[in-house]
Coordinates of C-alpha atoms (C1' of nucleotides) in Angstrom, one line a residue:
Chain A
M281 CA -0.2 -0.5 0.0
I282 CA 0.8 3.8 -1.0
S283 CA 0.9 6.4 1.6
D284 CA -0.7 9.3 -0.1
H285 CA -0.2 11.2 3.1
P286 CA 3.7 12.8 3.8
T287 CA 4.0 12.2 6.9
T288 CA 1.4 11.8 9.3
S289 CA 2.8 10.9 12.4
V290 CA 1.1 8.4 14.7
L291 CA 1.6 8.0 18.7
L292 CA 0.2 3.9 19.3
V293 CA -0.5 3.4 23.6
E294 CA -0.8 -0.1 23.4
D295 CA 0.2 -2.5 26.9
D296 CA 0.3 -5.9 24.8
R297 CA 3.7 -6.4 22.8
N298 CA 2.6 -8.2 20.4
M299 CA -0.1 -6.4 18.9
C300 CA 1.9 -2.9 19.8
Y301 CA 4.1 -4.3 17.3
L302 CA 1.8 -5.8 15.2
L303 CA 0.4 -2.5 14.8
Q304 CA 3.7 -0.5 14.7
D305 CA 4.7 -3.0 11.9
N306 CA 1.7 -2.4 9.6
L307 CA 1.5 1.5 10.8
F308 CA 4.9 1.9 8.5
S309 CA 4.1 -0.4 6.2
N310 CA 1.8 2.1 5.9
G311 CA 4.5 5.1 5.4
Y312 CA 3.5 6.6 9.1
K313 CA 5.3 7.0 11.5
V314 CA 5.1 5.9 14.1
E315 CA 6.1 6.1 18.0
T316 CA 5.1 3.5 20.3
C317 CA 4.7 3.7 24.2
H318 CA 3.7 0.9 26.3
D319 CA 1.6 2.5 29.6
G320 CA -1.0 5.8 29.9
K321 CA 1.5 8.6 31.6
E322 CA 4.2 7.4 29.0
G323 CA 1.9 7.3 26.6
F324 CA 0.9 11.5 27.5
R325 CA 4.4 12.6 28.3
R326 CA 5.4 11.8 25.0
F327 CA 2.0 13.4 23.6
R328 CA 2.9 16.9 25.3
E329 CA 6.5 16.2 24.1
T330 CA 6.2 16.0 19.9
H331 CA 3.4 16.5 17.7
F332 CA 1.2 14.2 16.7
D333 CA -1.3 13.7 13.7
L334 CA -3.4 10.7 15.1
C335 CA -3.5 8.5 18.4
I336 CA -4.3 5.0 19.0
L337 CA -5.6 3.6 22.4
D338 CA -5.7 1.1 23.3
I339 CA -8.5 0.7 26.3
M340 CA -6.4 -0.8 29.0
L341 CA -3.2 0.5 30.2
P342 CA -1.6 0.0 32.8
R343 CA -0.9 3.2 34.8
M344 CA -3.7 5.6 33.2
D345 CA -6.3 4.0 31.1
G346 CA -7.4 5.1 27.4
F347 CA -9.5 7.0 28.9
Q348 CA -7.7 8.5 31.4
L349 CA -5.2 9.1 28.6
A350 CA -7.5 10.5 25.3
A351 CA -9.3 13.3 28.0
K352 CA -6.0 15.1 29.9
I353 CA -5.2 14.4 26.2
R354 CA -8.0 16.8 24.9
L355 CA -7.3 18.5 27.1
I356 CA -4.5 19.9 25.6
N357 CA -5.3 19.4 21.9
E358 CA -9.5 19.5 21.4
T359 CA -8.7 18.3 18.1
V360 CA -6.6 15.2 17.4
P361 CA -8.3 12.9 16.3
I362 CA -8.3 9.4 18.6
I363 CA -9.2 5.7 17.9
F364 CA -9.4 3.0 20.6
L365 CA -9.0 -0.4 20.7
T366 CA -11.5 -1.8 22.5
S367 CA -12.4 -5.6 24.1
R368 CA -15.3 -7.5 22.6
S369 CA -16.8 -7.0 26.5
M370 CA -16.5 -3.4 26.5
E371 CA -20.2 -1.7 26.8
A372 CA -20.7 0.6 24.3
D373 CA -22.5 3.1 26.7
K374 CA -18.8 3.8 28.3
L375 CA -17.0 5.4 24.9
L376 CA -19.7 6.2 22.8
G377 CA -20.3 9.0 26.0
F378 CA -16.9 10.1 25.3
K379 CA -15.3 10.0 22.0
T380 CA -16.1 12.9 20.2
G381 CA -16.5 13.4 17.0
C382 CA -14.2 13.2 14.9
D383 CA -13.4 9.6 17.3
D384 CA -13.4 6.4 16.7
Y385 CA -13.0 2.5 17.9
I386 CA -12.4 -1.0 16.6
T387 CA -13.0 -4.0 19.5
K388 CA -10.1 -6.5 19.1
P389 CA -9.8 -8.7 17.4
F390 CA -9.8 -6.7 13.9
S391 CA -8.5 -7.5 11.1
L392 CA -5.5 -4.4 9.4
M393 CA -8.1 -3.3 6.8
E394 CA -10.3 -2.9 9.0
L395 CA -7.9 -0.6 10.8
N396 CA -6.5 1.2 7.6
Y397 CA -10.2 1.6 6.2
R398 CA -11.1 4.0 10.0
I399 CA -7.5 5.5 10.2
Q400 CA -7.8 7.1 6.9
A401 CA -12.1 8.0 7.9
V402 CA -10.9 9.6 10.7
L403 CA -8.0 11.8 8.4
K404 CA -10.7 12.0 6.4
R405 CA -13.1 13.6 9.1
S406 CA -9.8 15.5 10.6
P407 CA -8.9 19.2 10.0
K408 CA -5.8 18.9 10.5
H409 CA -4.3 21.4 12.1
A410 CA -0.8 21.3 9.8
D411 CA 0.3 24.3 11.4
Q412 CA 0.0 23.4 15.3
N413 CA 3.5 22.8 16.1
G414 CA 4.8 24.7 12.9
T415 CA 5.6 27.8 14.4
Y416 CA 8.3 28.2 16.6
N417 CA 9.8 31.7 15.1
F418 CA 8.0 34.7 17.1
R419 CA 8.2 38.7 16.5
L420 CA 7.0 40.2 19.4
G421 CA 8.0 44.0 20.2
I422 CA 11.4 44.6 20.1
F423 CA 12.3 40.3 21.1
E424 CA 12.5 37.3 17.7
F425 CA 11.4 34.7 19.8
D426 CA 13.1 31.0 19.1
S427 CA 10.8 28.5 20.7
R428 CA 13.2 25.2 19.6
S429 CA 16.8 27.0 20.6
R430 CA 14.9 28.5 23.2
V431 CA 16.6 32.1 22.4
L432 CA 14.9 35.8 22.8
K433 CA 16.8 37.8 20.9
S434 CA 15.9 41.1 22.0
T435 CA 17.1 43.6 18.6
G436 CA 19.8 45.3 18.8
G437 CA 20.8 44.0 22.1
P438 CA 21.8 40.3 23.9
E439 CA 20.2 37.3 23.7
K440 CA 18.7 35.5 27.1
K441 CA 18.7 31.9 26.4
L442 CA 15.5 30.6 28.2
T443 CA 15.2 27.5 29.9
P444 CA 12.3 24.7 28.1
K445 CA 10.1 26.0 31.0
E446 CA 10.2 28.4 30.1
S447 CA 9.8 29.0 26.5
K448 CA 7.3 26.6 26.6
L449 CA 5.3 29.2 28.6
L450 CA 6.0 32.7 26.4
K451 CA 5.7 30.0 23.3
L452 CA 2.1 28.9 24.7
L453 CA 1.8 32.5 25.2
C454 CA 2.6 33.3 21.5
E455 CA 0.5 32.0 20.4
K456 CA -2.5 33.1 22.1
K457 CA -1.1 37.1 21.4
N458 CA -4.2 38.9 22.0
E459 CA -6.1 36.3 23.1
L460 CA -7.7 35.4 26.9
V461 CA -5.5 32.1 27.8
T462 CA -7.2 30.2 31.1
R463 CA -5.0 29.3 33.9
S464 CA -6.1 25.5 33.4
F465 CA -5.3 25.2 29.6
I466 CA -1.7 26.5 30.4
L467 CA -1.8 24.3 33.4
N468 CA -2.4 20.8 31.6
H469 CA -0.4 22.2 28.5
I470 CA 2.7 23.1 29.9
W471 CA 2.9 20.9 33.5
G472 CA 0.3 18.3 32.1
D473 CA -1.8 18.9 35.2
D474 CA -3.2 21.4 37.4
D475 CA -3.2 21.4 41.2
Y476 CA -2.1 24.5 44.1
F477 CA 1.5 23.6 44.3
I478 CA 1.6 23.4 40.3
A479 CA -0.3 26.5 40.3
R480 CA 2.1 28.4 42.3
S481 CA 4.7 27.2 40.6
M482 CA 2.8 28.6 37.2
D483 CA 2.9 31.8 39.1
V484 CA 6.4 31.6 39.3
Y485 CA 7.5 31.4 35.8
L486 CA 5.1 34.2 34.4
T487 CA 7.1 36.5 36.6
R488 CA 10.2 35.8 35.3
I489 CA 8.9 36.1 31.2
R490 CA 7.5 39.3 32.2
N491 CA 11.1 40.3 33.6
L492 CA 12.1 39.1 30.2
L493 CA 10.1 41.3 28.8
K494 CA 10.2 44.2 30.6
P495 CA 12.8 45.8 28.0
D496 CA 9.4 46.2 25.8
Q497 CA 6.7 49.1 27.5
S498 CA 5.2 48.0 24.8
L499 CA 4.1 44.3 25.9
E500 CA 3.0 43.1 29.3
I501 CA 0.8 40.2 30.2
I502 CA -2.3 41.2 32.1
N503 CA -4.3 39.5 34.2
V504 CA -7.8 38.8 34.5
Y505 CA -9.2 37.3 37.7
G506 CA -9.7 34.3 38.2
T507 CA -9.6 32.7 34.7
G508 CA -6.2 33.0 33.0
Y509 CA -3.6 35.8 31.6
Q510 CA -3.8 37.6 27.6
L511 CA 0.0 39.0 26.6
L512 CA -0.9 42.3 24.5
E513 CA 1.3 44.4 21.6
K514 CA 0.5 47.6 22.2
Chain B
M253 CA 19.4 -27.4 2.1
I254 CA 20.0 -24.5 0.2
S255 CA 20.3 -21.1 1.4
D256 CA 17.3 -19.6 1.1
H257 CA 18.0 -16.0 3.0
P258 CA 21.4 -14.0 2.0
T259 CA 23.1 -13.5 5.2
T260 CA 20.6 -13.5 8.4
S261 CA 23.1 -12.8 10.8
V262 CA 22.3 -14.6 14.1
L263 CA 23.7 -14.4 17.5
L264 CA 23.4 -18.2 20.1
V265 CA 23.3 -17.6 23.3
E266 CA 23.4 -21.0 24.1
D267 CA 25.3 -22.6 27.7
D268 CA 25.8 -26.0 27.0
R269 CA 28.8 -25.9 24.3
N270 CA 28.3 -29.1 23.1
M271 CA 24.1 -28.0 22.1
C272 CA 26.4 -24.7 21.5
Y273 CA 28.7 -25.8 18.5
L274 CA 25.9 -28.8 17.0
L275 CA 23.0 -25.6 16.5
Q276 CA 25.9 -23.5 15.0
D277 CA 27.3 -26.0 13.0
N278 CA 23.1 -27.1 12.1
L279 CA 22.9 -23.4 11.3
F280 CA 26.2 -22.6 9.5
S281 CA 25.3 -25.5 7.1
N282 CA 22.3 -24.2 6.4
G283 CA 23.7 -20.7 5.1
Y284 CA 23.3 -18.4 8.6
K285 CA 25.6 -16.0 9.6
V286 CA 26.7 -17.5 13.4
E287 CA 28.3 -15.8 16.8
T288 CA 27.8 -18.2 19.0
C289 CA 28.1 -17.2 23.6
H290 CA 27.5 -18.7 26.3
D291 CA 25.8 -16.5 28.3
G292 CA 23.9 -13.7 29.2
K293 CA 26.4 -11.0 29.7
E294 CA 28.9 -11.9 26.9
G295 CA 25.8 -11.6 24.5
F296 CA 23.8 -8.8 25.1
R297 CA 27.2 -7.4 24.8
R298 CA 27.4 -8.5 21.8
F299 CA 24.1 -7.8 20.2
R300 CA 24.6 -4.3 20.8
E301 CA 28.1 -4.3 19.1
T302 CA 26.5 -5.6 15.6
H303 CA 23.3 -6.4 13.9
F304 CA 21.7 -9.6 13.6
D305 CA 18.4 -11.3 11.8
L306 CA 17.0 -13.1 14.8
C307 CA 18.6 -14.6 18.3
I308 CA 18.7 -17.8 19.7
L309 CA 18.3 -18.0 23.2
D310 CA 18.8 -20.8 25.8
I311 CA 17.0 -19.5 29.3
M312 CA 19.1 -21.0 30.9
L313 CA 22.7 -18.8 31.4
P314 CA 25.5 -18.2 33.9
R315 CA 25.5 -14.3 34.9
M316 CA 22.1 -13.5 33.5
D317 CA 19.0 -15.4 32.3
G318 CA 17.9 -15.7 28.6
F319 CA 14.8 -13.4 29.6
Q320 CA 16.9 -10.9 31.8
L321 CA 18.7 -10.5 28.3
A322 CA 15.7 -11.1 26.1
A323 CA 14.6 -8.3 28.2
K324 CA 17.7 -5.9 27.5
I325 CA 17.2 -6.9 24.1
R326 CA 14.0 -5.6 23.1
L327 CA 14.8 -2.1 25.1
I328 CA 17.1 -1.7 21.8
N329 CA 14.8 -3.3 19.5
E330 CA 11.7 -4.2 19.6
T331 CA 11.4 -6.3 16.5
V332 CA 14.1 -8.7 16.2
P333 CA 13.2 -12.1 16.6
I334 CA 14.0 -14.2 19.4
I335 CA 13.5 -17.7 19.9
F336 CA 13.7 -19.3 23.1
L337 CA 15.4 -22.8 23.5
T338 CA 13.5 -24.2 27.6
S339 CA 13.4 -27.5 29.5
R340 CA 10.6 -29.4 29.1
S341 CA 10.8 -27.9 33.5
M342 CA 10.3 -24.7 31.6
E343 CA 6.2 -23.6 32.7
A344 CA 4.5 -22.2 29.7
D345 CA 2.8 -19.9 31.0
K346 CA 5.9 -17.5 32.0
L347 CA 7.0 -17.8 28.5
L348 CA 4.1 -17.3 26.6
G349 CA 3.6 -13.9 29.0
F350 CA 6.9 -13.1 27.4
K351 CA 7.0 -13.4 24.2
T352 CA 6.7 -10.8 21.6
G353 CA 4.4 -12.1 18.6
C354 CA 8.2 -12.5 15.4
D355 CA 9.6 -14.8 18.6
D356 CA 8.8 -18.1 19.9
Y357 CA 10.8 -21.1 22.1
I358 CA 10.7 -25.1 21.5
T359 CA 11.7 -27.0 24.1
K360 CA 14.5 -30.0 24.5
P361 CA 15.4 -31.7 22.9
F362 CA 13.6 -31.1 19.9
S363 CA 15.5 -32.2 16.3
L364 CA 16.7 -29.6 13.9
M365 CA 14.1 -30.5 11.2
E366 CA 12.0 -28.7 13.8
L367 CA 14.3 -26.0 15.3
N368 CA 15.1 -25.5 11.7
Y369 CA 11.1 -24.8 10.8
R370 CA 10.8 -23.1 13.6
I371 CA 12.8 -20.5 12.4
Q372 CA 12.3 -19.5 9.1
A373 CA 8.8 -19.0 10.2
V374 CA 9.9 -17.1 12.4
L375 CA 12.1 -14.8 10.2
K376 CA 8.6 -15.2 8.0
R377 CA 6.2 -13.7 10.0
S378 CA 10.1 -11.2 11.5
P379 CA 9.6 -8.1 8.8
K380 CA 13.1 -7.2 7.9
H381 CA 13.1 -3.8 8.6
A382 CA 16.1 -3.2 6.8
D383 CA 17.5 -0.1 7.0
Q384 CA 17.6 0.0 10.9
N385 CA 21.3 0.3 9.9
G386 CA 21.9 1.8 6.9
T387 CA 23.3 5.3 7.6
Y388 CA 26.6 5.2 7.7
N389 CA 27.5 9.1 6.7
F390 CA 25.8 12.6 8.3
R391 CA 25.4 16.0 7.2
L392 CA 25.6 18.2 9.7
G393 CA 26.5 22.4 9.6
I394 CA 30.3 22.3 8.4
F395 CA 30.8 18.0 9.5
E396 CA 30.6 15.8 7.7
F397 CA 30.5 12.6 10.1
D398 CA 31.0 9.4 8.5
S399 CA 30.0 6.9 12.0
R400 CA 31.7 3.7 10.4
S401 CA 35.0 5.5 10.6
R402 CA 35.1 7.8 13.3
V403 CA 35.9 10.2 11.7
L404 CA 33.8 14.1 11.7
K405 CA 35.2 16.7 8.6
S406 CA 34.8 19.9 9.1
T407 CA 33.9 21.0 5.2
G408 CA 37.3 23.3 4.6
G409 CA 38.6 22.2 7.8
P410 CA 40.2 20.0 9.8
E411 CA 39.4 16.0 10.4
K412 CA 38.7 15.0 14.3
K413 CA 39.1 10.6 14.5
L414 CA 36.0 10.1 17.2
T415 CA 36.1 7.7 20.1
P416 CA 33.3 4.4 19.2
K417 CA 31.2 5.8 22.1
E418 CA 31.9 9.8 20.5
S419 CA 30.5 7.9 17.1
K420 CA 27.9 6.1 18.8
L421 CA 26.5 8.8 21.1
L422 CA 26.6 11.9 17.5
K423 CA 25.4 9.1 14.9
L424 CA 22.2 8.3 17.3
L425 CA 22.0 12.2 17.9
C426 CA 22.3 13.2 14.2
E427 CA 19.5 10.0 13.1
K428 CA 17.3 11.7 15.6
K429 CA 17.5 15.6 13.9
N430 CA 15.6 17.3 15.4
E431 CA 13.6 15.1 17.5
L432 CA 13.7 15.3 21.0
V433 CA 15.7 11.7 22.7
T434 CA 15.5 10.7 26.1
R435 CA 18.3 10.2 28.1
S436 CA 17.0 6.2 28.9
F437 CA 16.7 5.8 25.3
I438 CA 20.7 6.9 24.7
L439 CA 21.9 4.8 27.6
N440 CA 20.0 1.8 26.3
H441 CA 21.1 1.6 23.0
I442 CA 24.7 3.3 23.6
W443 CA 25.1 1.6 26.9
G444 CA 22.8 -1.0 27.2
D445 CA 22.2 0.0 31.3
D446 CA 19.9 3.5 32.8
D447 CA 21.7 3.9 36.1
Y448 CA 22.9 6.9 37.8
F449 CA 26.9 6.1 36.7
I450 CA 25.8 5.3 33.4
A451 CA 23.8 8.2 33.5
R452 CA 26.9 11.1 34.7
S453 CA 29.1 8.9 32.1
M454 CA 26.9 10.4 29.6
D455 CA 26.8 13.0 30.8
V456 CA 31.4 13.5 29.8
Y457 CA 30.5 12.5 26.7
L458 CA 27.6 14.9 26.0
T459 CA 29.7 17.5 27.3
R460 CA 32.9 16.0 24.8
I461 CA 30.4 16.0 21.5
R462 CA 29.0 19.4 22.8
N463 CA 32.3 20.6 21.5
L464 CA 33.8 18.9 18.7
L465 CA 30.4 20.3 17.3
K466 CA 31.4 24.6 18.6
P467 CA 33.0 25.4 15.5
D468 CA 29.6 25.4 14.1
Q469 CA 27.0 27.9 15.9
S470 CA 24.2 27.1 13.8
L471 CA 24.2 23.5 15.3
E472 CA 23.1 22.9 18.9
I473 CA 22.3 20.2 21.1
I474 CA 19.8 20.9 24.0
N475 CA 18.8 19.3 26.6
V476 CA 15.2 18.7 27.5
Y477 CA 15.1 18.9 31.6
G478 CA 14.4 15.7 33.2
T479 CA 13.6 14.1 29.7
G480 CA 16.7 14.0 27.4
Y481 CA 18.4 15.6 24.2
Q482 CA 17.5 17.4 20.5
L483 CA 20.2 18.2 18.4
L484 CA 19.6 21.1 17.2
E485 CA 20.8 22.7 12.9
K486 CA 19.6 26.0 12.6
Chain C
dA131 C1' -13.8 48.5 54.7
dA132 C1' -13.3 43.8 56.3
dA133 C1' -12.5 39.4 54.9
dG134 C1' -11.9 35.2 51.7
dA135 C1' -10.5 34.5 47.0
dT136 C1' -7.2 35.0 43.5
dG137 C1' -2.3 36.8 41.7
dT138 C1' 2.8 38.5 43.1
dT139 C1' 7.4 37.8 44.5
dT140 C1' 11.6 37.0 46.5
dA141 C1' 14.2 33.3 48.7
dA142 C1' 15.5 28.6 49.4
dA143 C1' 16.1 24.3 49.3
dG144 C1' 15.7 20.1 45.4
dA145 C1' 17.3 17.9 41.8
dT146 C1' 19.2 16.9 37.2
dT147 C1' 22.8 18.6 33.8
dC148 C1' 27.7 20.1 33.2
dT149 C1' 32.6 20.6 33.5
dT150 C1' 36.7 19.1 34.8
dA151 C1' 40.3 16.0 36.8
dA152 C1' 41.9 11.9 37.4
dA153 C1' 41.4 6.9 38.2
dA154 C1' 40.8 2.7 36.0
dC155 C1' 40.1 -0.1 31.6
dA156 C1' 41.9 -1.6 27.5
dT157 C1' 45.2 -1.5 23.0
dC158 C1' 48.8 -1.1 20.6
dC159 C1' 54.1 -1.8 20.3
dT160 C1' 58.1 -3.3 21.2
Chain D
dA9 C1' 55.5 -8.5 29.8
dG10 C1' 55.9 -3.8 29.7
dG11 C1' 55.9 0.9 28.1
dA12 C1' 52.7 4.0 25.6
dT13 C1' 49.2 5.7 24.1
dG14 C1' 44.3 5.8 23.8
dT15 C1' 39.0 5.3 26.1
dT16 C1' 35.7 5.3 29.5
dT17 C1' 34.5 5.2 34.1
dT18 C1' 34.1 7.5 38.4
dA19 C1' 34.4 11.4 41.4
dA20 C1' 32.9 16.0 43.2
dG21 C1' 32.2 20.6 42.6
dA22 C1' 30.1 24.4 39.5
dA23 C1' 26.0 25.7 37.4
dT24 C1' 21.7 25.4 36.4
dC25 C1' 16.2 24.7 36.4
dT26 C1' 12.4 23.7 38.6
dT27 C1' 8.9 23.7 42.7
dT28 C1' 7.7 25.2 47.6
dA29 C1' 7.2 27.9 50.7
dA30 C1' 6.2 32.1 52.8
dA31 C1' 5.1 37.0 53.0
dC32 C1' 2.4 40.3 50.8
dA33 C1' -0.4 42.9 47.2
dT34 C1' -4.5 43.1 44.5
dC35 C1' -9.8 41.9 42.9
dT36 C1' -14.1 40.8 44.2
dT37 C1' -17.5 40.1 47.8
dT38 C1' -20.4 41.4 51.2

DNA sequence: AAAGATGTTTAAAGATTCTTAAAACATCCT
DNA sequence: AGGATGTTTTAAGAATCTTTAAACATCTTT
């Protein structure tokens, strides 16, 4: 089968090595780029670190089941299509209540042909936010910011090297420049979790970013009480 | 029996010299390229050093048993087929729980015919990731890097000879250029193990590689705190 | 204005990574 | 075998990054 998708990247989370390997091989030979892992937590960590066009999640997984994983994925990406691998005993109810428009599920045992068909269908429906993670460079007031090398350069000034967390936070704010970003959105995207202490940690980073941006008076990160933040470029 | 496999290379790890020789001879006369060793640790060392298309592992082995060995092999190669040699007393349970889709096992005593049949079956199932180790030359900024001769040539500059470990590390980073590579991935692939001290050792090599790449400002190995590294080419 | 909730800042503790030097180990050569 | 040379690991302290803690400020509601 010849590929018609330049490099669609797939996150495959499957506990059973046997099955995992079979699927990986099938996907690979269909031209997809595949990353596999074998438990939910690792799956989520991967998802946060990289960009994927499709997730295939087993339901029964160690450390965090497929539903929980999908829920966490949905918190940070509303659109990426997810295909669940279920066992026959799974009640369709639970699944139907869960999956969104772009998702699908397939009951084990299934044929590879069937899976491939569903993948194609699900990708066709998916809006392909192509540029989702494609932008790494931002122009921001007097600054230029490269989120990959984590360098914030002020035109005609010195450049500063940011830490990974600083960089992610600034990137997120840049992506949503002049938009309101909720606290929980930031927390789930960058920290992958949202509790009291992590929120305090975020406060610290907000302060740092504000300090970094101080040289340019036209930039401001304003707080919307009880809701979130907004990076304004005046 | 005439071979239909150009040069399928087999790693045979068998404690019992007698048996080992018998098998080696049989494999050899079937056209396989065979390397033998007699304990688990040595087996793993070999596996890391060379490329094999098939592993035949006795379960009872000195220094590290066949299961442990297989587990470590799986960490650095998810797909190579493994055939276990078990004694009759071995509970099939343990084995079935362990082996993945491409693997098989055979209970001693067995006929050579039976073994050969299983080898063919297992190889047929295996997808032969042909290009797995195929790329040795990399273009990297102002450099050209040949990971086999371990030479890093800077265009119009002097060439440097790398040590084996340096070379492996740089090769791995080149293969995953612009991707995030986790610490444990590097450790398991290059050192075959992942503990505190080996991680410190890796730090040392990272420093060296960074120094080697310093002449080209556009190259950078950035650290993602708590996760891994990324070789960026800007 | 008071009280509670939420946000900001600074300091410092804890964790991880980086660097350098020296020790241990390996290989080559005579 | 023994010395020279090259490679890898160990060790230890410095540097960097992240989280925790706590004190203070601001906002909202009553």
